[in-house]
Amino acid sequence: MGEFKGDTPRNRLHHDVPEKMKALQYSEAEKFAVVNIDVPKIGDDDVLVKISACGVCGTDLHYHKGEFLAKWPLIPGHEAAGTIAAIGKNVKNVGIGDRVAADPLQPCLICFHCTRRKPLLCDNLTAFGGNVPGGFAEYCRYPARLVHPIGDLPDLEAVLVEPAACATHGIERMQIEVGSRVLLFGCGPTGMLLAQLIRMNGAAHLTIASKGGPKLDLAKELGIADSYITISDDQPHMEMQALKSANPYGFDIVVEATGAPTVLEQAIDFVRKGGKLVVYGVYDESIKIAWSPFRIWEHEITILASFCSMGHIPEVIEYVKAGKLKLGGIANKTYRIEEWAECLEAVRKQEVVKAAIVFD
């Protein structure tokens, strides 16, 4: 068993941590395999996390194709939860045996944007599961400041902490005024978290408009909105027109969280004068849409986006501790890394609400 930098009796690896570990690794776009590699080394300010579960995100489909920050070889997985297996000598915030969730983004702190207090826009972002090894492995190294204790939060709820942090940043970006009426297109896993936070942070009324299926069914079961509109595949224009007729003044805030360009293009028609349109879904870089600049100008519509999250996990944990953020039931299907091809297909076809990779 190898020792880590900064090894002391208190910090030493547990006896059951092996030299090698299994990991899902990409050698290039769309080419992956389960490999047996060295357990990561850690530095004085790092921790080693034994991964218990890691959520599968739509972003992982982009990494699969070599998009975003993908850097080969790549171990994906950015929604990780697990147990601290080792700590560096300077680590004080967690101890061996603590269960934690990980923030996957580490800014450089010295680039143009970081020095102007915009670390989320860092030019040299380290993204665990994107350009450095992530949570689709038995162990992962993280800087200690990126992990947060989660107590006895179940694994399949803990994998929702990072997506909820992204939703929390979205709430910051929206700056919802008290008494607002909000329309949310889409109720995928992050949309369900976003919906709950919208209602807790100023919205008087929230409408979810989404395709029918297990995701919308779960949203209704969780009671996360005030009204629900099912958008059919065969006559979506009918439901969209009915929604518009029922809300002649539109909505103070319209959030597009489906990632469908056609929905984003139509979403602006539901924004009331002086309202906001939030681009929350993830789109292929090549996508272009058409909006009327006159409408945006005449109605003084604000268009904004929410990229992801950085440093918002403590706020999420506060909501969870208070029993106000419902995480149970959203991650409804688990896979082993050996089943990654099957998992990818299920996520791509939207056959699951949310998938997670799990380990023993």
Short mmCIF file of C-alpha atoms in Angstrom, two decimals:
data_model
loop_
_atom_site.label_atom_id
_atom_site.label_comp_id
_atom_site.label_asym_id
_atom_site.label_seq_id
_atom_site.Cartn_x
_atom_site.Cartn_y
_atom_site.Cartn_z
CA MET A 1 0.00 0.00 0.00
CA GLY A 2 1.45 3.33 -1.09
CA GLU A 3 1.59 6.30 1.22
CA PHE A 4 0.38 9.78 0.42
CA LYS A 5 2.21 13.05 0.73
CA GLY A 6 1.64 14.45 4.20
CA ASP A 7 1.01 10.99 5.65
CA THR A 8 0.73 10.84 9.45
CA PRO A 9 -0.78 8.22 11.77
CA ARG A 10 -4.05 10.15 11.88
CA ASN A 11 -4.09 10.82 8.15
CA ARG A 12 -2.93 7.41 6.93
CA LEU A 13 -5.12 5.43 4.54
CA HIS A 14 -7.48 2.93 6.05
CA HIS A 15 -6.15 -0.59 5.81
CA ASP A 16 -8.92 -1.55 3.34
CA VAL A 17 -7.93 1.02 0.69
CA PRO A 18 -6.21 -0.88 -2.11
CA GLU A 19 -3.33 0.12 -4.34
CA LYS A 20 -5.54 -0.18 -7.41
CA MET A 21 -9.11 0.77 -8.20
CA LYS A 22 -11.71 0.28 -10.90
CA ALA A 23 -12.70 3.30 -12.96
CA LEU A 24 -14.67 4.15 -16.06
CA GLN A 25 -12.18 5.85 -18.33
CA TYR A 26 -12.44 7.47 -21.76
CA SER A 27 -9.39 7.33 -24.03
CA GLU A 28 -11.10 9.58 -26.58
CA ALA A 29 -14.60 10.73 -27.51
CA GLU A 30 -17.13 7.87 -27.37
CA LYS A 31 -14.40 5.34 -26.53
CA PHE A 32 -14.51 4.09 -22.94
CA ALA A 33 -13.62 1.05 -20.87
CA VAL A 34 -13.54 -0.10 -17.27
CA VAL A 35 -9.88 0.00 -16.25
CA ASN A 36 -7.80 -0.98 -13.22
CA ILE A 37 -5.57 1.98 -12.27
CA ASP A 38 -3.69 3.39 -9.29
CA VAL A 39 -5.66 4.93 -6.46
CA PRO A 40 -5.05 8.72 -6.67
CA LYS A 41 -2.30 10.32 -4.62
CA ILE A 42 -3.26 13.28 -2.44
CA GLY A 43 -1.37 16.36 -1.26
CA ASP A 44 -1.27 18.13 2.08
CA ASP A 45 -4.51 20.04 1.37
CA ASP A 46 -6.39 17.19 -0.30
CA VAL A 47 -8.72 14.39 0.67
CA LEU A 48 -9.29 10.96 -0.83
CA VAL A 49 -12.97 10.07 -1.15
CA LYS A 50 -14.20 6.51 -1.46
CA ILE A 51 -17.07 7.04 -3.88
CA SER A 52 -20.36 5.45 -2.95
CA ALA A 53 -22.54 7.02 -5.68
CA CYS A 54 -22.22 9.55 -8.47
CA GLY A 55 -25.11 11.04 -10.40
CA VAL A 56 -25.31 10.94 -14.18
CA CYS A 57 -26.02 14.33 -15.74
CA GLY A 58 -26.93 15.47 -19.23
CA THR A 59 -23.52 17.14 -19.26
CA ASP A 60 -21.99 13.65 -19.22
CA LEU A 61 -23.56 13.09 -22.65
CA HIS A 62 -21.60 16.11 -23.89
CA TYR A 63 -18.37 14.83 -22.33
CA HIS A 64 -19.08 11.49 -24.03
CA LYS A 65 -18.93 13.30 -27.37
CA GLY A 66 -15.76 15.18 -26.42
CA GLU A 67 -17.48 18.51 -25.85
CA PHE A 68 -17.10 21.13 -23.11
CA LEU A 69 -13.91 20.72 -21.07
CA ALA A 70 -13.28 17.07 -21.96
CA LYS A 71 -9.61 16.14 -21.70
CA TRP A 72 -8.32 12.63 -22.35
CA PRO A 73 -7.89 10.28 -20.66
CA LEU A 74 -11.02 11.19 -18.74
CA ILE A 75 -12.84 9.65 -15.77
CA PRO A 76 -16.26 11.38 -15.82
CA GLY A 77 -18.60 11.99 -12.90
CA HIS A 78 -19.20 15.36 -11.24
CA GLU A 79 -22.11 14.63 -8.85
CA ALA A 80 -20.19 12.51 -6.37
CA ALA A 81 -20.79 11.48 -2.79
CA GLY A 82 -18.77 9.15 -0.59
CA THR A 83 -16.67 8.69 2.52
CA ILE A 84 -13.33 10.29 3.41
CA ALA A 85 -10.67 7.57 3.19
CA ALA A 86 -7.56 9.73 3.72
CA ILE A 87 -6.67 13.35 4.43
CA GLY A 88 -3.60 15.52 3.92
CA LYS A 89 -1.74 16.91 6.93
CA ASN A 90 -3.24 20.42 6.59
CA VAL A 91 -6.87 19.28 6.38
CA LYS A 92 -9.07 20.42 9.26
CA ASN A 93 -12.63 20.63 7.87
CA VAL A 94 -13.26 16.87 7.57
CA GLY A 95 -11.90 13.67 9.04
CA ILE A 96 -11.53 10.05 7.98
CA GLY A 97 -14.92 8.35 7.90
CA ASP A 98 -16.94 11.50 7.22
CA ARG A 99 -19.56 11.21 4.50
CA VAL A 100 -19.31 14.09 2.03
CA ALA A 101 -20.59 15.56 -1.20
CA ALA A 102 -18.09 17.16 -3.57
CA ASP A 103 -18.14 20.46 -5.39
CA PRO A 104 -16.54 19.55 -8.75
CA LEU A 105 -15.28 22.98 -9.78
CA GLN A 106 -11.99 24.54 -8.71
CA PRO A 107 -11.12 28.04 -10.01
CA CYS A 108 -7.52 29.10 -10.57
CA LEU A 109 -8.04 32.33 -8.54
CA ILE A 110 -5.45 34.24 -10.60
CA CYS A 111 -7.00 34.74 -14.05
CA PHE A 112 -8.75 37.91 -15.30
CA HIS A 113 -12.20 36.80 -14.09
CA CYS A 114 -11.12 35.23 -10.80
CA THR A 115 -9.33 38.40 -9.72
CA ARG A 116 -12.55 40.31 -10.44
CA ARG A 117 -14.54 38.05 -8.08
CA LYS A 118 -16.08 35.97 -10.88
CA PRO A 119 -14.56 32.52 -10.16
CA LEU A 120 -17.37 30.68 -11.95
CA LEU A 121 -16.15 32.30 -15.18
CA CYS A 122 -12.53 31.23 -14.56
CA ASP A 123 -10.43 30.84 -17.70
CA ASN A 124 -8.51 27.91 -16.21
CA LEU A 125 -11.27 25.99 -14.46
CA THR A 126 -10.42 22.59 -13.02
CA ALA A 127 -13.52 20.43 -13.43
CA PHE A 128 -13.51 17.08 -11.64
CA GLY A 129 -15.13 14.66 -14.05
CA GLY A 130 -14.44 17.02 -16.97
CA ASN A 131 -10.74 17.78 -17.41
CA VAL A 132 -9.43 15.89 -14.35
CA PRO A 133 -10.56 12.51 -12.94
CA GLY A 134 -14.04 12.45 -11.42
CA GLY A 135 -16.45 10.25 -9.55
CA PHE A 136 -17.04 7.31 -11.90
CA ALA A 137 -14.30 5.50 -10.01
CA GLU A 138 -13.93 3.78 -6.67
CA TYR A 139 -11.81 6.68 -5.33
CA CYS A 140 -11.36 10.33 -6.23
CA ARG A 141 -9.00 13.05 -5.01
CA TYR A 142 -10.44 16.46 -4.15
CA PRO A 143 -9.05 19.61 -2.54
CA ALA A 144 -10.41 19.49 1.02
CA ARG A 145 -12.20 22.80 0.62
CA LEU A 146 -14.40 21.29 -2.11
CA VAL A 147 -15.95 18.57 0.06
CA HIS A 148 -18.82 19.11 2.48
CA PRO A 149 -20.10 16.82 5.26
CA ILE A 150 -23.59 15.40 4.62
CA GLY A 151 -24.14 13.27 7.72
CA ASP A 152 -26.51 10.38 7.10
CA LEU A 153 -28.06 11.74 3.89
CA PRO A 154 -28.77 8.66 1.71
CA ASP A 155 -26.47 8.15 -1.27
CA LEU A 156 -29.22 8.55 -3.88
CA GLU A 157 -30.18 11.87 -2.32
CA ALA A 158 -26.57 12.99 -1.85
CA VAL A 159 -25.96 12.81 -5.62
CA LEU A 160 -28.58 15.57 -5.97
CA VAL A 161 -26.59 18.01 -3.83
CA GLU A 162 -24.40 19.25 -6.71
CA PRO A 163 -27.36 19.71 -9.13
CA ALA A 164 -29.21 21.53 -6.33
CA ALA A 165 -26.18 23.81 -5.95
CA CYS A 166 -26.49 24.67 -9.64
CA ALA A 167 -30.18 25.44 -9.10
CA THR A 168 -29.26 27.63 -6.12
CA HIS A 169 -26.96 29.69 -8.34
CA GLY A 170 -29.87 29.96 -10.79
CA ILE A 171 -32.01 31.48 -8.04
CA GLU A 172 -29.27 34.04 -7.35
CA ARG A 173 -29.19 34.96 -11.02
CA MET A 174 -32.99 35.34 -11.28
CA GLN A 175 -33.36 37.72 -8.32
CA ILE A 176 -37.02 36.77 -7.98
CA GLU A 177 -39.23 39.57 -6.70
CA VAL A 178 -41.71 38.71 -3.96
CA GLY A 179 -45.11 37.78 -5.38
CA SER A 180 -43.82 36.75 -8.82
CA ARG A 181 -45.56 34.38 -11.18
CA VAL A 182 -43.06 31.97 -12.72
CA LEU A 183 -43.27 29.55 -15.64
CA LEU A 184 -40.79 26.66 -15.79
CA PHE A 185 -40.45 24.71 -19.02
CA GLY A 186 -39.20 21.21 -18.20
CA CYS A 187 -39.05 19.18 -15.03
CA GLY A 188 -35.96 17.03 -15.32
CA PRO A 189 -33.98 16.33 -12.16
CA THR A 190 -32.45 19.80 -11.94
CA GLY A 191 -35.78 21.34 -12.92
CA MET A 192 -37.43 19.62 -9.96
CA LEU A 193 -34.84 21.10 -7.63
CA LEU A 194 -35.11 24.49 -9.28
CA ALA A 195 -38.90 24.43 -8.92
CA GLN A 196 -38.69 23.88 -5.18
CA LEU A 197 -36.17 26.69 -4.73
CA ILE A 198 -38.23 29.07 -6.87
CA ARG A 199 -41.24 28.59 -4.59
CA MET A 200 -39.09 29.15 -1.50
CA ASN A 201 -37.49 32.31 -2.81
CA GLY A 202 -40.18 34.77 -3.83
CA ALA A 203 -42.53 33.12 -6.30
CA ALA A 204 -46.21 33.38 -5.40
CA HIS A 205 -47.20 30.94 -8.14
CA LEU A 206 -45.21 28.43 -10.20
CA THR A 207 -46.42 26.68 -13.33
CA ILE A 208 -44.50 23.72 -14.76
CA ALA A 209 -44.97 22.97 -18.47
CA SER A 210 -43.48 19.67 -19.58
CA LYS A 211 -43.92 16.57 -21.64
CA GLY A 212 -45.88 13.86 -19.91
CA GLY A 213 -44.13 10.85 -18.42
CA PRO A 214 -42.37 9.71 -15.24
CA LYS A 215 -40.64 13.05 -14.62
CA LEU A 216 -43.84 15.06 -14.68
CA ASP A 217 -45.59 12.34 -12.67
CA LEU A 218 -42.91 12.58 -9.97
CA ALA A 219 -43.11 16.40 -9.98
CA LYS A 220 -46.83 16.15 -9.27
CA GLU A 221 -46.25 13.49 -6.61
CA LEU A 222 -43.72 15.75 -4.87
CA GLY A 223 -46.10 18.71 -5.14
CA ILE A 224 -43.38 21.08 -6.29
CA ALA A 225 -45.54 23.46 -8.36
CA ASP A 226 -48.91 25.21 -8.16
CA SER A 227 -50.08 24.08 -11.59
CA TYR A 228 -48.91 21.66 -14.26
CA ILE A 229 -49.32 21.77 -18.03
CA THR A 230 -48.69 18.66 -20.12
CA ILE A 231 -47.19 19.44 -23.54
CA SER A 232 -47.99 16.63 -25.95
CA ASP A 233 -45.77 15.38 -28.76
CA ASP A 234 -48.49 15.44 -31.41
CA GLN A 235 -50.13 18.83 -30.76
CA PRO A 236 -47.75 20.93 -28.66
CA HIS A 237 -48.96 24.16 -30.26
CA MET A 238 -52.45 23.56 -28.83
CA GLU A 239 -51.23 23.29 -25.23
CA MET A 240 -48.84 26.23 -25.70
CA GLN A 241 -51.67 28.40 -27.05
CA ALA A 242 -53.93 27.36 -24.18
CA LEU A 243 -51.19 28.28 -21.70
CA LYS A 244 -50.82 31.67 -23.35
CA SER A 245 -54.57 32.30 -23.35
CA ALA A 246 -54.83 31.40 -19.67
CA ASN A 247 -52.06 33.90 -18.85
CA PRO A 248 -52.69 36.93 -21.10
CA TYR A 249 -50.15 39.09 -19.26
CA GLY A 250 -47.52 36.35 -19.28
CA PHE A 251 -45.14 35.59 -16.41
CA ASP A 252 -42.67 37.68 -14.45
CA ILE A 253 -40.04 34.99 -14.99
CA VAL A 254 -39.91 32.25 -17.61
CA VAL A 255 -37.28 29.54 -17.14
CA GLU A 256 -36.31 27.32 -20.07
CA ALA A 257 -34.86 24.13 -18.61
CA THR A 258 -35.53 21.57 -21.34
CA GLY A 259 -32.52 22.25 -23.55
CA ALA A 260 -34.86 22.17 -26.59
CA PRO A 261 -34.17 25.07 -29.01
CA THR A 262 -37.78 25.20 -30.21
CA VAL A 263 -39.01 25.66 -26.65
CA LEU A 264 -36.43 28.37 -25.94
CA GLU A 265 -37.44 30.21 -29.08
CA GLN A 266 -41.11 30.22 -28.02
CA ALA A 267 -40.40 30.91 -24.34
CA ILE A 268 -39.91 34.63 -24.89
CA ASP A 269 -43.57 34.93 -25.93
CA PHE A 270 -44.60 34.03 -22.36
CA VAL A 271 -42.50 36.75 -20.67
CA ARG A 272 -44.62 39.69 -19.52
CA LYS A 273 -43.54 43.27 -20.05
CA GLY A 274 -40.54 44.03 -17.86
CA GLY A 275 -40.05 40.33 -17.16
CA LYS A 276 -37.11 37.95 -17.37
CA LEU A 277 -36.26 34.97 -19.54
CA VAL A 278 -33.79 32.54 -17.97
CA VAL A 279 -31.74 30.30 -20.26
CA TYR A 280 -31.14 27.35 -17.95
CA GLY A 281 -31.04 24.32 -20.26
CA VAL A 282 -27.85 23.12 -21.95
CA TYR A 283 -27.67 23.37 -25.73
CA ASP A 284 -25.20 22.27 -28.37
CA GLU A 285 -22.79 25.09 -29.16
CA SER A 286 -23.88 25.13 -32.80
CA ILE A 287 -27.55 25.87 -32.00
CA LYS A 288 -28.96 29.22 -33.16
CA ILE A 289 -32.43 30.62 -32.48
CA ALA A 290 -34.41 33.67 -33.66
CA TRP A 291 -35.97 36.28 -31.36
CA SER A 292 -37.50 39.63 -32.20
CA PRO A 293 -35.16 42.33 -30.90
CA PHE A 294 -38.06 44.78 -31.16
CA ARG A 295 -40.10 42.73 -28.67
CA ILE A 296 -37.15 42.55 -26.28
CA TRP A 297 -36.63 46.31 -26.60
CA GLU A 298 -40.26 47.40 -26.44
CA HIS A 299 -41.10 45.17 -23.47
CA GLU A 300 -37.77 45.74 -21.70
CA ILE A 301 -37.26 41.99 -21.35
CA THR A 302 -34.17 40.81 -19.50
CA ILE A 303 -32.52 37.66 -20.87
CA LEU A 304 -30.08 35.95 -18.55
CA ALA A 305 -28.40 32.60 -18.09
CA SER A 306 -27.23 30.39 -15.26
CA PHE A 307 -24.13 28.36 -16.09
CA CYS A 308 -23.62 26.02 -13.14
CA SER A 309 -22.49 26.41 -9.53
CA MET A 310 -19.51 27.21 -7.40
CA GLY A 311 -19.53 27.34 -3.63
CA HIS A 312 -23.29 26.82 -3.20
CA ILE A 313 -23.29 23.39 -1.54
CA PRO A 314 -23.46 24.76 2.05
CA GLU A 315 -26.70 26.56 1.18
CA VAL A 316 -28.15 23.37 -0.28
CA ILE A 317 -27.27 21.44 2.87
CA GLU A 318 -29.09 24.08 4.94
CA TYR A 319 -32.25 23.52 2.88
CA VAL A 320 -31.88 19.75 3.23
CA LYS A 321 -31.31 19.93 6.99
CA ALA A 322 -34.42 22.08 7.33
CA GLY A 323 -36.46 19.45 5.46
CA LYS A 324 -37.45 21.96 2.79
CA LEU A 325 -35.71 20.49 -0.26
CA LYS A 326 -37.09 17.14 -1.38
CA LEU A 327 -34.40 14.95 -2.92
CA GLY A 328 -35.87 11.48 -2.47
CA GLY A 329 -37.10 9.55 -5.49
CA ILE A 330 -35.45 11.71 -8.15
CA ALA A 331 -32.46 9.37 -8.68
CA ASN A 332 -34.54 6.32 -9.56
CA LYS A 333 -32.18 4.02 -11.43
CA THR A 334 -28.70 2.78 -10.51
CA TYR A 335 -25.95 1.26 -12.63
CA ARG A 336 -22.45 -0.14 -12.18
CA ILE A 337 -19.62 1.32 -14.24
CA GLU A 338 -19.61 -1.94 -16.18
CA GLU A 339 -23.15 -1.02 -17.34
CA TRP A 340 -22.17 2.42 -18.63
CA ALA A 341 -23.26 1.77 -22.23
CA GLU A 342 -26.72 0.73 -21.01
CA CYS A 343 -26.87 3.72 -18.68
CA LEU A 344 -25.89 6.15 -21.44
CA GLU A 345 -28.65 4.84 -23.68
CA ALA A 346 -31.28 5.08 -20.94
CA VAL A 347 -30.28 8.68 -20.15
CA ARG A 348 -30.17 9.61 -23.83
CA LYS A 349 -33.66 8.19 -24.40
CA GLN A 350 -34.95 9.76 -21.17
CA GLU A 351 -36.10 6.39 -19.90
CA VAL A 352 -35.10 7.30 -16.33
CA VAL A 353 -35.81 10.31 -14.14
CA LYS A 354 -32.18 10.33 -13.03
CA ALA A 355 -29.51 7.66 -13.14
CA ALA A 356 -26.64 7.16 -10.73
CA ILE A 357 -23.46 5.08 -10.80
CA VAL A 358 -23.07 3.17 -7.56
CA PHE A 359 -20.24 1.22 -5.89
CA ASP A 360 -20.17 -1.28 -3.02
#
